[in-house]
PDB file of C-alpha atoms in Angstrom:
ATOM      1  CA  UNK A   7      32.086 -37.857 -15.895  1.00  0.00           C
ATOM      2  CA  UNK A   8      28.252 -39.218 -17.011  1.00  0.00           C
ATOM      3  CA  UNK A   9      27.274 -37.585 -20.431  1.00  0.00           C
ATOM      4  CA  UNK A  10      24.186 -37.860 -21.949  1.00  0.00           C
ATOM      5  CA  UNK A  11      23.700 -36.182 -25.701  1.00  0.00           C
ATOM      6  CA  UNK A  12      20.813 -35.451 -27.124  1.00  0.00           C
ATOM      7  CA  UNK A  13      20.018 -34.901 -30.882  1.00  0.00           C
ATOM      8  CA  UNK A  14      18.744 -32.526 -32.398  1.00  0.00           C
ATOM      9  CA  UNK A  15      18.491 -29.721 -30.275  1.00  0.00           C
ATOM     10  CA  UNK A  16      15.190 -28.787 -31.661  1.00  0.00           C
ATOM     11  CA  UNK A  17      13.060 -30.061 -34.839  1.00  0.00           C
ATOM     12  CA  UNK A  18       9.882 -29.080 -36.743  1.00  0.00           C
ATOM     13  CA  UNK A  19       8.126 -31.384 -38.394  1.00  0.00           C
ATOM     14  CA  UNK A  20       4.640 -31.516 -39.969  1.00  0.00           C
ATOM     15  CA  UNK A  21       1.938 -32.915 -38.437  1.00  0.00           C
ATOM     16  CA  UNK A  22       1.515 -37.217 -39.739  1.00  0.00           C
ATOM     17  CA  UNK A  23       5.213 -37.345 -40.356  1.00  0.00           C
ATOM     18  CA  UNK A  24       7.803 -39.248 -38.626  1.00  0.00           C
ATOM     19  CA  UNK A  25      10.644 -38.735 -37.106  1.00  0.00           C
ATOM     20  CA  UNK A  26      13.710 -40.260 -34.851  1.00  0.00           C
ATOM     21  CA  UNK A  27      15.630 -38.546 -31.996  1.00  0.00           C
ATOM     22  CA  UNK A  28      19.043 -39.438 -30.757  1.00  0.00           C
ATOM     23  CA  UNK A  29      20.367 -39.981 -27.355  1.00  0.00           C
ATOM     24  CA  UNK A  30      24.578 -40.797 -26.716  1.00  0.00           C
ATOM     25  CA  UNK A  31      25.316 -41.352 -23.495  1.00  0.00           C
ATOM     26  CA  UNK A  32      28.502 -42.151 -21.094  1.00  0.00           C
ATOM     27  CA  UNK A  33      27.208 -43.226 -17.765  1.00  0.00           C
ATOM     28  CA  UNK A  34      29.259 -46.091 -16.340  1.00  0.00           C
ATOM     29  CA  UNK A  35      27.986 -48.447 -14.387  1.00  0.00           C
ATOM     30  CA  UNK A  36      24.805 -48.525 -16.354  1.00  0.00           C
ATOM     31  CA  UNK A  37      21.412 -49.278 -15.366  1.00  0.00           C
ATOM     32  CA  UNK A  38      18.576 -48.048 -17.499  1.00  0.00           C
ATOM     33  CA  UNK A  39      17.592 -45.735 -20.147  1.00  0.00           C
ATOM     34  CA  UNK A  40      14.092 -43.640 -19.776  1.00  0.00           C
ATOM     35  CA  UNK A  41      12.932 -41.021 -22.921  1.00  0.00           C
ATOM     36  CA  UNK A  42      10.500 -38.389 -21.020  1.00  0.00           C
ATOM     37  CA  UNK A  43       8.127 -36.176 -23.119  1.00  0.00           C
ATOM     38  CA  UNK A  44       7.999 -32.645 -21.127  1.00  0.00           C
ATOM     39  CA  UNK A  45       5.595 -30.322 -21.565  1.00  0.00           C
ATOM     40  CA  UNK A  46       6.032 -26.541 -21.366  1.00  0.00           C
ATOM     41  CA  UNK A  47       5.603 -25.611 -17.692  1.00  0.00           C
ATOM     42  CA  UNK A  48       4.945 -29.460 -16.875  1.00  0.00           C
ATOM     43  CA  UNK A  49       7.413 -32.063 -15.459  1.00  0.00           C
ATOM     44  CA  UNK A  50       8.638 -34.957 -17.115  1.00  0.00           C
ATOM     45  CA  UNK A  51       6.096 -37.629 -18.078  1.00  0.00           C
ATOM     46  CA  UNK A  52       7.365 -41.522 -18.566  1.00  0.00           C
ATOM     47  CA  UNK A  53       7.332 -43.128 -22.204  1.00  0.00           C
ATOM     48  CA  UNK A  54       9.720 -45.834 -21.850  1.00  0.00           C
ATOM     49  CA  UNK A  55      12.082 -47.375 -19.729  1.00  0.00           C
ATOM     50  CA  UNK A  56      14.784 -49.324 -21.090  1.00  0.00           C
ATOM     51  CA  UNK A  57      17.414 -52.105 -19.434  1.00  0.00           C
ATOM     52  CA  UNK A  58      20.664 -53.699 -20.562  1.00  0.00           C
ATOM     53  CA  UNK A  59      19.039 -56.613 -22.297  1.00  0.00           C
ATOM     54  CA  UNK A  60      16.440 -54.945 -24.227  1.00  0.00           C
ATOM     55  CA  UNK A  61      17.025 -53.690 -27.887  1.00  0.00           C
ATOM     56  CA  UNK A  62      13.323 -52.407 -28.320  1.00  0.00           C
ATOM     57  CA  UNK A  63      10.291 -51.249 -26.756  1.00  0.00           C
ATOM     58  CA  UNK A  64       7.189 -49.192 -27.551  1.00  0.00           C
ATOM     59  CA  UNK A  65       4.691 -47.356 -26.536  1.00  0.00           C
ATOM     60  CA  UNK A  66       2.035 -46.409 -28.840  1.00  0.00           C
ATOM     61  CA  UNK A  67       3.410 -44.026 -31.495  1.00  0.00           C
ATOM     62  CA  UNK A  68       6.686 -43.792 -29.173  1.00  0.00           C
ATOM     63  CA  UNK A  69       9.455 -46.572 -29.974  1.00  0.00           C
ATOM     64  CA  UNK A  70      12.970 -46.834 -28.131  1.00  0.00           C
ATOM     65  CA  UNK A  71      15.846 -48.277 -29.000  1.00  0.00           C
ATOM     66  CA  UNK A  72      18.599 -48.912 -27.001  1.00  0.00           C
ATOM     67  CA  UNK A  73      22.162 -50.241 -28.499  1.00  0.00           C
ATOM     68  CA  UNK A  74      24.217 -50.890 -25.607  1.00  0.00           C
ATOM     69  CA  UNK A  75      27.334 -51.618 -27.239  1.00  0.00           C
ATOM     70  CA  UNK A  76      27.958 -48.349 -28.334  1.00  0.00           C
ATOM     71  CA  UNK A  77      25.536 -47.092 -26.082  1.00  0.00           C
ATOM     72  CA  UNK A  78      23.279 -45.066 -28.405  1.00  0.00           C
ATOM     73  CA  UNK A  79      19.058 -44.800 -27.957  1.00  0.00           C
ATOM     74  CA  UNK A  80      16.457 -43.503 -30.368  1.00  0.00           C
ATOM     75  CA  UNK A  81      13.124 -42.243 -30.246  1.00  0.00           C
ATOM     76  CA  UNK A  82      11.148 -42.842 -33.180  1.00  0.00           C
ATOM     77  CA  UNK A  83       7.589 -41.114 -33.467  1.00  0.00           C
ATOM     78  CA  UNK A  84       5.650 -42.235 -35.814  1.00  0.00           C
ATOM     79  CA  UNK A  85       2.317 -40.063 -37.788  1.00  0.00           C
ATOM     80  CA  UNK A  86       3.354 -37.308 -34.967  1.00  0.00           C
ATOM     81  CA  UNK A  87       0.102 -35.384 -33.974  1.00  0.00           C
ATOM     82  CA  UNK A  88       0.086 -31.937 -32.783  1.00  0.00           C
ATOM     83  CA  UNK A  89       0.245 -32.867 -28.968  1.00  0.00           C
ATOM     84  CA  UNK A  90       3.439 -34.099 -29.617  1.00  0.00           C
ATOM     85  CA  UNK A  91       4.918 -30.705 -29.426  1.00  0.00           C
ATOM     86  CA  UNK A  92       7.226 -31.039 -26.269  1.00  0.00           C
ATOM     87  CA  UNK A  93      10.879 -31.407 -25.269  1.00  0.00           C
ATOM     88  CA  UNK A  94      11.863 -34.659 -25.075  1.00  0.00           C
ATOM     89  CA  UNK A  95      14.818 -36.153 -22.385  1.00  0.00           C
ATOM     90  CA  UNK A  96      17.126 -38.885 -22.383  1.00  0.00           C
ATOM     91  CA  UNK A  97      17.420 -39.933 -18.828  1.00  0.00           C
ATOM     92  CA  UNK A  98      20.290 -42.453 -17.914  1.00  0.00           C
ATOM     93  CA  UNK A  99      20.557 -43.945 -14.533  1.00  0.00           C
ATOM     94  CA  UNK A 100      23.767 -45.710 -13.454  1.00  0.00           C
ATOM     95  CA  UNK A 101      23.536 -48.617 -10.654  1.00  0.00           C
ATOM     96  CA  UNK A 102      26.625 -46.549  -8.859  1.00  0.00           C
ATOM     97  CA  UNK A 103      24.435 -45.494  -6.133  1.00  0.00           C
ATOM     98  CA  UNK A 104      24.756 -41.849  -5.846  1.00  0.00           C
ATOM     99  CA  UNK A 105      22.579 -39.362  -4.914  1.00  0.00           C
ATOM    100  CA  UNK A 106      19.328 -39.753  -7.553  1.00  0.00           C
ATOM    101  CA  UNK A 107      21.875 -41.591 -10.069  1.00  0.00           C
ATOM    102  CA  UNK A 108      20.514 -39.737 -12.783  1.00  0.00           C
ATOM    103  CA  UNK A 109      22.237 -37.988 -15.668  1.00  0.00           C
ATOM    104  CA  UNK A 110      19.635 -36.042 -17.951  1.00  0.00           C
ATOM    105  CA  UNK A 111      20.140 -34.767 -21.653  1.00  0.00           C
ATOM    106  CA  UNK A 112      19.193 -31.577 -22.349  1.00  0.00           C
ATOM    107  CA  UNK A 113      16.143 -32.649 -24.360  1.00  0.00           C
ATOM    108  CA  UNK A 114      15.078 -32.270 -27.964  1.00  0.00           C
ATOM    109  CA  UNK A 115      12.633 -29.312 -28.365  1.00  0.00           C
ATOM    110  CA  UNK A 116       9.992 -30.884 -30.884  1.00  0.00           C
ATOM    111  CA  UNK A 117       7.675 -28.691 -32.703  1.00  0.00           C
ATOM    112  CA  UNK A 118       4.991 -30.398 -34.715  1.00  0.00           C
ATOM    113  CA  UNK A 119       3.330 -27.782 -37.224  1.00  0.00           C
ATOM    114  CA  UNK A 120      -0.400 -28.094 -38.952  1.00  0.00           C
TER     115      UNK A 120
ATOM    116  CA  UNK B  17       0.593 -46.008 -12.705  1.00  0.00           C
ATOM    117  CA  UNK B  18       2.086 -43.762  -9.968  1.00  0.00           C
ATOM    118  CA  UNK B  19       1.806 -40.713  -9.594  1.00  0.00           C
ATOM    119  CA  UNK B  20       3.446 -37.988  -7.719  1.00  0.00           C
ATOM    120  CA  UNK B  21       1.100 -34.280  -7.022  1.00  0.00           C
ATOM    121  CA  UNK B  22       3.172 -31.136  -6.519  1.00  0.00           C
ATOM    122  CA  UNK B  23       1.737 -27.909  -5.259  1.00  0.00           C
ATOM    123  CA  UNK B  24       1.155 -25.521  -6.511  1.00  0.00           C
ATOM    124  CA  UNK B  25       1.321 -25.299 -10.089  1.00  0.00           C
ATOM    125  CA  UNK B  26       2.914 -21.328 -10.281  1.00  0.00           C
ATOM    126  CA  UNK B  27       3.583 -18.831  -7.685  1.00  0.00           C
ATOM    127  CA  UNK B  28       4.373 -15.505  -7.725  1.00  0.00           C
ATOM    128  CA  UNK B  29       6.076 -13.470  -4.497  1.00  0.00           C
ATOM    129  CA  UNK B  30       7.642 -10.948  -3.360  1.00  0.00           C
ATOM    130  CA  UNK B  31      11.272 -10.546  -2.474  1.00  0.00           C
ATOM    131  CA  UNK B  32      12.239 -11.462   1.092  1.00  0.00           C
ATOM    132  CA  UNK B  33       9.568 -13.364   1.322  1.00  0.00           C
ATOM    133  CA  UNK B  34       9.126 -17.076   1.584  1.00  0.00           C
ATOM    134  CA  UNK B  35       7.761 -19.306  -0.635  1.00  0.00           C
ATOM    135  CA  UNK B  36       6.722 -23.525   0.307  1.00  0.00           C
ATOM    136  CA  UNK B  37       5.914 -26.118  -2.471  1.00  0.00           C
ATOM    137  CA  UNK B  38       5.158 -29.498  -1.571  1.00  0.00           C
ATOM    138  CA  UNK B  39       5.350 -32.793  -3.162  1.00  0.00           C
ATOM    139  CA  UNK B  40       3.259 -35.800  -2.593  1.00  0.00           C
ATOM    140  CA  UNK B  41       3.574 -39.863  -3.422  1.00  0.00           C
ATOM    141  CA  UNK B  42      -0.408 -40.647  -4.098  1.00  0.00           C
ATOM    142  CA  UNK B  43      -0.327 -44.272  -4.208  1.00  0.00           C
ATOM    143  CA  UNK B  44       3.371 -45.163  -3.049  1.00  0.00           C
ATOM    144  CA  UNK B  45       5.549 -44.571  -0.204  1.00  0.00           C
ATOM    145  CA  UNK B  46       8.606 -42.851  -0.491  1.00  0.00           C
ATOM    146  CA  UNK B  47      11.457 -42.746   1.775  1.00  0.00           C
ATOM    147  CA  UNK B  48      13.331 -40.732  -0.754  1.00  0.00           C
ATOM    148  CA  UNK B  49      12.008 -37.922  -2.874  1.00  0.00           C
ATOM    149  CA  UNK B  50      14.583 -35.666  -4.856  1.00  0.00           C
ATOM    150  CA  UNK B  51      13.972 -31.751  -5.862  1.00  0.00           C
ATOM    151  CA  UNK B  52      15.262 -30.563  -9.088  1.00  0.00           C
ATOM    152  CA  UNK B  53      15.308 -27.052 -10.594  1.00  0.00           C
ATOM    153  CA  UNK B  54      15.009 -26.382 -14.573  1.00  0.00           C
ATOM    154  CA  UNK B  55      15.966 -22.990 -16.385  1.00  0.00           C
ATOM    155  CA  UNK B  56      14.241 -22.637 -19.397  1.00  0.00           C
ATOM    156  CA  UNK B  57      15.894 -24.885 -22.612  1.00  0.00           C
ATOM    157  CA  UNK B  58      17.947 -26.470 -19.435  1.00  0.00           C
ATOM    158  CA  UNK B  59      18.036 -29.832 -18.255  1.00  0.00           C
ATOM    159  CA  UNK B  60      17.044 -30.650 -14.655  1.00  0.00           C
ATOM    160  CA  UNK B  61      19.357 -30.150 -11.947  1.00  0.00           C
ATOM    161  CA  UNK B  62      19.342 -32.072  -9.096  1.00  0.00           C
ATOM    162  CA  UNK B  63      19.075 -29.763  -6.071  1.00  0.00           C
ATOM    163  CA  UNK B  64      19.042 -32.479  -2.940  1.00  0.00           C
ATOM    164  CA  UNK B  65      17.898 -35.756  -1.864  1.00  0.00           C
ATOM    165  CA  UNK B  66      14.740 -35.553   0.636  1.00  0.00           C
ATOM    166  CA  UNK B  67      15.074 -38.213   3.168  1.00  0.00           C
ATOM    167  CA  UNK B  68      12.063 -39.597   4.953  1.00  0.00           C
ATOM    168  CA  UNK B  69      12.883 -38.990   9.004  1.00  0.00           C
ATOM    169  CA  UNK B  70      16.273 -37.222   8.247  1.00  0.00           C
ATOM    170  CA  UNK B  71      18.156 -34.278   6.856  1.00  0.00           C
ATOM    171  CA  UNK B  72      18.414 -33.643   3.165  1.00  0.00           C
ATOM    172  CA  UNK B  73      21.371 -34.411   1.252  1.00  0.00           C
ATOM    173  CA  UNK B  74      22.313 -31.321  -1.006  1.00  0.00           C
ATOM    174  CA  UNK B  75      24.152 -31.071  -3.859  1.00  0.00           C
ATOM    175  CA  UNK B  76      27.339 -28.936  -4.090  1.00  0.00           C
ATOM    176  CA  UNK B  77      26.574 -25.596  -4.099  1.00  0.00           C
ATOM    177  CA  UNK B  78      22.807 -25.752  -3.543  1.00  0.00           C
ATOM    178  CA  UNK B  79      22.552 -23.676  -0.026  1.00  0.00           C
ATOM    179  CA  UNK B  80      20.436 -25.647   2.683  1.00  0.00           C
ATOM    180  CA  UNK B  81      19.901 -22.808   5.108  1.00  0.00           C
ATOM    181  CA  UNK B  82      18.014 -21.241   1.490  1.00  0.00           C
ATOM    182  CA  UNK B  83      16.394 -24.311  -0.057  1.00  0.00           C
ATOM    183  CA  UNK B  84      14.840 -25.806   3.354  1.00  0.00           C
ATOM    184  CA  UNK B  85      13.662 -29.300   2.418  1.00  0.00           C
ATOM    185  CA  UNK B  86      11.337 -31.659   5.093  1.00  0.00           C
ATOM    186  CA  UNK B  87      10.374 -35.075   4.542  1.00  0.00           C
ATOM    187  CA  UNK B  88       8.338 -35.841   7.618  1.00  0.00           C
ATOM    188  CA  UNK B  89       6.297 -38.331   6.456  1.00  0.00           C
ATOM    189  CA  UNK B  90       6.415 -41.426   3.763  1.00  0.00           C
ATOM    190  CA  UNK B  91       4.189 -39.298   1.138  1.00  0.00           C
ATOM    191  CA  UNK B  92       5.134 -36.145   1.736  1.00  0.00           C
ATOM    192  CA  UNK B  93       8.528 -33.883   1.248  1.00  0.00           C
ATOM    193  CA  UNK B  94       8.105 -29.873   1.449  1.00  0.00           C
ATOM    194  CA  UNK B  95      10.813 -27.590  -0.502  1.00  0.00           C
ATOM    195  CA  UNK B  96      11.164 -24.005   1.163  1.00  0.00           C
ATOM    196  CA  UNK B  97      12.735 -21.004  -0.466  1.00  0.00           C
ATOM    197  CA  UNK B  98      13.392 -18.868   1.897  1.00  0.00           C
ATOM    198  CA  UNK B  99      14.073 -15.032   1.733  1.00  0.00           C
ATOM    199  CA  UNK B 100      13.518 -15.205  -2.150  1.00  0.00           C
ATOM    200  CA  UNK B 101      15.217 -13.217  -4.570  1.00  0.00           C
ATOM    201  CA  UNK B 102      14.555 -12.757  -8.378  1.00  0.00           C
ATOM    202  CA  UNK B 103      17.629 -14.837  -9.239  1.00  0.00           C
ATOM    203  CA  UNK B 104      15.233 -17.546  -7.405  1.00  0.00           C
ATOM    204  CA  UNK B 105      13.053 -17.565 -10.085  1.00  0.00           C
ATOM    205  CA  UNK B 106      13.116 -21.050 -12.196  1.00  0.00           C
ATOM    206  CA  UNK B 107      10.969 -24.117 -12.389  1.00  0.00           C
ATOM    207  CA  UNK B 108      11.267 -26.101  -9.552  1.00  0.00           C
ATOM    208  CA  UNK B 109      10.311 -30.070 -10.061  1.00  0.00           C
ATOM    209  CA  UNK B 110      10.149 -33.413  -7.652  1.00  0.00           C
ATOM    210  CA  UNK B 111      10.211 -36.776  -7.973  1.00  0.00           C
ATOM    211  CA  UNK B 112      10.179 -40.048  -6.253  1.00  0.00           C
ATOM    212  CA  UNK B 113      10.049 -43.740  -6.970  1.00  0.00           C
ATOM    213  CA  UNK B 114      14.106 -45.902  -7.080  1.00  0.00           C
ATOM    214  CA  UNK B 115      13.308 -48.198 -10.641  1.00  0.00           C
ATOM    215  CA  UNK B 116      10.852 -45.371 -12.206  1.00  0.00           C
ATOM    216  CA  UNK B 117      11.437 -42.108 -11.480  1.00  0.00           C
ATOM    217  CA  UNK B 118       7.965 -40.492 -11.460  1.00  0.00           C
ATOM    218  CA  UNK B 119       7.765 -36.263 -11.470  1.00  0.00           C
ATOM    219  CA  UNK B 120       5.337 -33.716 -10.147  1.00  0.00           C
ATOM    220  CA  UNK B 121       4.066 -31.467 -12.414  1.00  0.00           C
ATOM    221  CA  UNK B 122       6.512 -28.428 -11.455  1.00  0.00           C
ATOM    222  CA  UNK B 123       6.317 -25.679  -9.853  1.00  0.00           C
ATOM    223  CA  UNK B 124       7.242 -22.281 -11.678  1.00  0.00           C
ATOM    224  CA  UNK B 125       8.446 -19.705  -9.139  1.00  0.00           C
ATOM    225  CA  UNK B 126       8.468 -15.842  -9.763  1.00  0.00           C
ATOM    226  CA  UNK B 127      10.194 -13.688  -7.690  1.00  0.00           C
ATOM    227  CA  UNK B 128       9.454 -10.094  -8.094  1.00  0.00           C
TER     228      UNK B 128
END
Protein backbone atom coordinates (compact mmCIF):
# COMPACT_ATOMS: atom_id res chain seq x y z
CA UNK A 1 0.00 0.00 0.00
CA UNK A 2 1.38 3.89 -0.90
CA UNK A 3 2.65 5.57 2.40
CA UNK A 4 3.65 8.86 2.69
CA UNK A 5 5.18 10.12 6.32
CA UNK A 6 5.44 13.26 7.31
CA UNK A 7 7.72 14.76 10.08
CA UNK A 8 7.08 16.43 12.60
CA UNK A 9 3.60 16.46 13.19
CA UNK A 10 3.66 20.01 14.24
CA UNK A 11 6.64 22.60 15.06
CA UNK A 12 7.05 26.13 16.50
CA UNK A 13 9.65 28.01 15.63
CA UNK A 14 10.56 31.72 15.99
CA UNK A 15 10.15 34.00 13.50
CA UNK A 16 13.99 34.40 11.16
CA UNK A 17 14.87 30.88 12.10
CA UNK A 18 15.16 27.91 10.00
CA UNK A 19 13.97 24.87 9.84
CA UNK A 20 13.66 21.36 7.75
CA UNK A 21 10.60 19.05 7.42
CA UNK A 22 10.63 15.42 6.52
CA UNK A 23 8.66 13.47 4.09
CA UNK A 24 9.15 9.17 3.78
CA UNK A 25 7.26 7.83 1.36
CA UNK A 26 6.36 4.21 -0.28
CA UNK A 27 4.56 4.81 -3.49
CA UNK A 28 5.68 2.36 -6.18
CA UNK A 29 5.75 3.12 -9.41
CA UNK A 30 6.93 6.59 -8.69
CA UNK A 31 6.41 9.70 -10.47
CA UNK A 32 6.85 12.94 -8.63
CA UNK A 33 7.10 14.53 -5.35
CA UNK A 34 5.07 18.02 -4.66
CA UNK A 35 5.46 19.89 -0.86
CA UNK A 36 2.06 22.09 -0.61
CA UNK A 37 1.85 24.93 1.99
CA UNK A 38 -2.02 24.91 3.22
CA UNK A 39 -3.51 27.48 4.80
CA UNK A 40 -6.19 27.24 7.50
CA UNK A 41 -9.53 27.05 5.66
CA UNK A 42 -7.56 27.31 2.21
CA UNK A 43 -6.58 24.48 -0.22
CA UNK A 44 -3.29 23.41 -1.02
CA UNK A 45 -1.01 25.92 -2.75
CA UNK A 46 2.12 24.53 -5.05
CA UNK A 47 5.85 25.13 -3.81
CA UNK A 48 7.67 22.56 -5.62
CA UNK A 49 7.40 19.76 -7.75
CA UNK A 50 9.97 17.25 -7.82
CA UNK A 51 10.91 14.19 -10.50
CA UNK A 52 13.12 11.12 -10.36
CA UNK A 53 16.22 12.86 -11.61
CA UNK A 54 16.23 15.86 -9.55
CA UNK A 55 18.09 16.03 -6.11
CA UNK A 56 17.18 19.82 -5.51
CA UNK A 57 14.97 22.57 -6.21
CA UNK A 58 13.85 25.89 -4.71
CA UNK A 59 11.63 28.26 -4.46
CA UNK A 60 12.41 31.35 -2.69
CA UNK A 61 12.83 30.63 1.04
CA UNK A 62 11.30 27.00 0.22
CA UNK A 63 14.04 24.26 -0.81
CA UNK A 64 13.21 20.46 -1.63
CA UNK A 65 15.09 17.71 -1.62
CA UNK A 66 14.33 14.61 -2.95
CA UNK A 67 16.66 11.30 -2.32
CA UNK A 68 15.20 8.72 -4.37
CA UNK A 69 17.17 5.92 -3.29
CA UNK A 70 15.79 5.70 -0.08
CA UNK A 71 13.07 7.74 -1.07
CA UNK A 72 13.16 10.50 1.57
CA UNK A 73 12.26 14.58 0.76
CA UNK A 74 12.88 17.65 2.87
CA UNK A 75 11.62 20.97 3.14
CA UNK A 76 13.97 23.41 4.32
CA UNK A 77 12.67 27.06 5.18
CA UNK A 78 14.95 29.32 5.59
CA UNK A 79 14.59 33.09 7.92
CA UNK A 80 10.76 31.72 8.23
CA UNK A 81 8.43 34.84 8.43
CA UNK A 82 5.21 34.85 10.15
CA UNK A 83 3.09 33.94 6.96
CA UNK A 84 4.70 30.85 7.03
CA UNK A 85 2.39 29.56 9.63
CA UNK A 86 0.54 26.70 7.68
CA UNK A 87 0.41 22.91 7.36
CA UNK A 88 2.58 21.72 5.03
CA UNK A 89 1.93 18.23 2.65
CA UNK A 90 4.00 15.81 1.04
CA UNK A 91 2.17 14.80 -2.03
CA UNK A 92 3.50 11.67 -3.99
CA UNK A 93 2.09 10.70 -7.28
CA UNK A 94 2.81 7.25 -8.74
CA UNK A 95 2.74 6.79 -12.76
CA UNK A 96 0.32 3.55 -11.92
CA UNK A 97 -2.58 5.27 -13.33
CA UNK A 98 -5.25 5.12 -10.81
CA UNK A 99 -7.83 7.23 -9.99
CA UNK A 100 -5.95 10.88 -9.07
CA UNK A 101 -2.63 8.73 -8.31
CA UNK A 102 -2.06 10.67 -5.38
CA UNK A 103 -1.00 9.62 -1.90
CA UNK A 104 -0.91 12.70 0.59
CA UNK A 105 0.95 12.96 4.07
CA UNK A 106 -0.81 14.21 6.69
CA UNK A 107 1.09 17.51 6.74
CA UNK A 108 3.35 19.23 9.23
CA UNK A 109 1.39 21.88 11.24
CA UNK A 110 4.04 24.84 11.32
CA UNK A 111 3.65 27.58 13.73
CA UNK A 112 6.02 30.48 13.38
CA UNK A 113 5.90 32.72 16.67
CA UNK A 114 7.01 36.68 16.96
CA UNK B 1 0.30 29.83 -13.35
CA UNK B 2 -3.08 28.00 -13.28
CA UNK B 3 -5.46 28.39 -11.35
CA UNK B 4 -8.52 26.60 -10.34
CA UNK B 5 -11.78 29.00 -8.49
CA UNK B 6 -14.09 27.06 -6.19
CA UNK B 7 -17.34 28.43 -4.92
CA UNK B 8 -18.12 29.37 -2.44
CA UNK B 9 -15.66 29.88 0.12
CA UNK B 10 -18.08 28.59 3.41
CA UNK B 11 -21.60 27.60 3.62
CA UNK B 12 -23.77 27.04 6.20
CA UNK B 13 -27.34 24.90 5.83
CA UNK B 14 -29.74 23.30 7.17
CA UNK B 15 -30.31 19.60 7.49
CA UNK B 16 -32.18 17.95 4.62
CA UNK B 17 -31.30 20.41 2.63
CA UNK B 18 -29.00 20.57 -0.32
CA UNK B 19 -26.00 22.19 -0.70
CA UNK B 20 -23.90 22.78 -4.58
CA UNK B 21 -20.19 23.93 -4.76
CA UNK B 22 -18.61 24.30 -7.95
CA UNK B 23 -15.19 24.21 -9.26
CA UNK B 24 -13.75 25.98 -12.18
CA UNK B 25 -10.34 25.58 -14.54
CA UNK B 26 -9.69 29.56 -15.33
CA UNK B 27 -7.13 29.29 -17.88
CA UNK B 28 -7.02 25.39 -18.68
CA UNK B 29 -9.28 22.77 -19.77
CA UNK B 30 -9.96 19.93 -17.81
CA UNK B 31 -11.41 16.72 -18.76
CA UNK B 32 -10.77 15.46 -15.30
CA UNK B 33 -11.28 17.32 -12.07
CA UNK B 34 -11.14 15.29 -8.68
CA UNK B 35 -13.14 16.31 -5.26
CA UNK B 36 -11.49 15.70 -2.03
CA UNK B 37 -12.79 16.14 1.53
CA UNK B 38 -10.39 17.20 4.61
CA UNK B 39 -11.30 16.80 8.45
CA UNK B 40 -9.52 19.06 10.42
CA UNK B 41 -5.50 17.89 11.19
CA UNK B 42 -6.53 15.20 8.27
CA UNK B 43 -5.08 14.70 5.05
CA UNK B 44 -7.23 14.96 1.90
CA UNK B 45 -9.31 12.23 0.85
CA UNK B 46 -10.07 11.61 -2.44
CA UNK B 47 -13.86 11.45 -2.81
CA UNK B 48 -14.28 10.75 -6.88
CA UNK B 49 -12.93 11.48 -10.17
CA UNK B 50 -15.18 14.14 -12.21
CA UNK B 51 -15.17 13.19 -15.78
CA UNK B 52 -15.80 15.73 -18.48
CA UNK B 53 -19.08 14.22 -20.59
CA UNK B 54 -19.42 11.14 -18.23
CA UNK B 55 -20.24 9.72 -14.84
CA UNK B 56 -17.98 10.18 -11.88
CA UNK B 57 -15.79 7.58 -10.68
CA UNK B 58 -16.17 7.26 -6.77
CA UNK B 59 -14.10 5.99 -4.38
CA UNK B 60 -15.09 3.03 -2.14
CA UNK B 61 -17.43 3.98 0.18
CA UNK B 62 -18.08 7.57 -0.94
CA UNK B 63 -22.07 7.30 -1.81
CA UNK B 64 -22.89 8.76 -5.40
CA UNK B 65 -26.64 9.01 -5.03
CA UNK B 66 -25.26 11.62 -1.80
CA UNK B 67 -22.20 13.31 -3.28
CA UNK B 68 -23.79 14.12 -6.90
CA UNK B 69 -20.84 15.24 -9.02
CA UNK B 70 -21.39 16.89 -12.91
CA UNK B 71 -18.75 17.73 -15.19
CA UNK B 72 -20.65 19.12 -18.13
CA UNK B 73 -18.30 21.19 -19.52
CA UNK B 74 -14.22 21.38 -19.97
CA UNK B 75 -13.98 24.17 -17.05
CA UNK B 76 -16.48 23.33 -14.99
CA UNK B 77 -17.35 20.22 -12.45
CA UNK B 78 -20.27 20.84 -9.73
CA UNK B 79 -20.16 18.67 -6.32
CA UNK B 80 -23.78 18.24 -4.75
CA UNK B 81 -24.50 17.17 -1.22
CA UNK B 82 -27.61 16.22 -1.12
CA UNK B 83 -30.04 15.81 1.90
CA UNK B 84 -27.16 17.06 4.26
CA UNK B 85 -26.60 15.95 7.60
CA UNK B 86 -24.22 17.33 10.35
CA UNK B 87 -21.89 14.34 9.92
CA UNK B 88 -21.59 16.20 6.33
CA UNK B 89 -19.84 18.83 7.73
CA UNK B 90 -15.93 18.94 6.60
CA UNK B 91 -13.89 20.90 4.13
CA UNK B 92 -14.57 19.97 0.85
CA UNK B 93 -11.58 20.77 -1.86
CA UNK B 94 -11.06 20.29 -5.92
CA UNK B 95 -8.53 20.08 -8.15
CA UNK B 96 -7.55 19.60 -11.68
CA UNK B 97 -4.52 19.64 -13.92
CA UNK B 98 -2.59 15.55 -14.74
CA UNK B 99 1.49 16.85 -14.18
CA UNK B 100 0.46 19.71 -11.49
CA UNK B 101 -2.23 19.20 -9.50
CA UNK B 102 -3.68 22.70 -8.92
CA UNK B 103 -6.57 23.15 -5.86
CA UNK B 104 -9.50 25.45 -5.30
CA UNK B 105 -9.51 27.24 -2.37
CA UNK B 106 -12.05 24.85 -0.38
CA UNK B 107 -15.10 24.91 0.53
CA UNK B 108 -16.01 24.54 4.37
CA UNK B 109 -19.50 23.05 4.77
CA UNK B 110 -21.68 23.37 8.00
CA UNK B 111 -24.49 21.43 8.48
CA UNK B 112 -26.72 22.44 11.24
Amino acid sequence: KNQVEQSPQSLIILEGKNCTLQCNYTVSPFSNLRWYKQDTGRGPVSLTIMTFSENTKSNGRYTATLDADTKQSSLHITASQLSDSASYICVVRDSGGGADGLTFGKGTHLIIQP
Amino acid sequence: GAVVSQHPSRVICKSGTSVKIECRSLDFQATTMFWYRQFPKQSLMLMATSNEGSKATYEQGVEKDKFLINHASLTLSTLTVTSAHPEDSSFYICSAGTLQAFFGQGTRLTVV
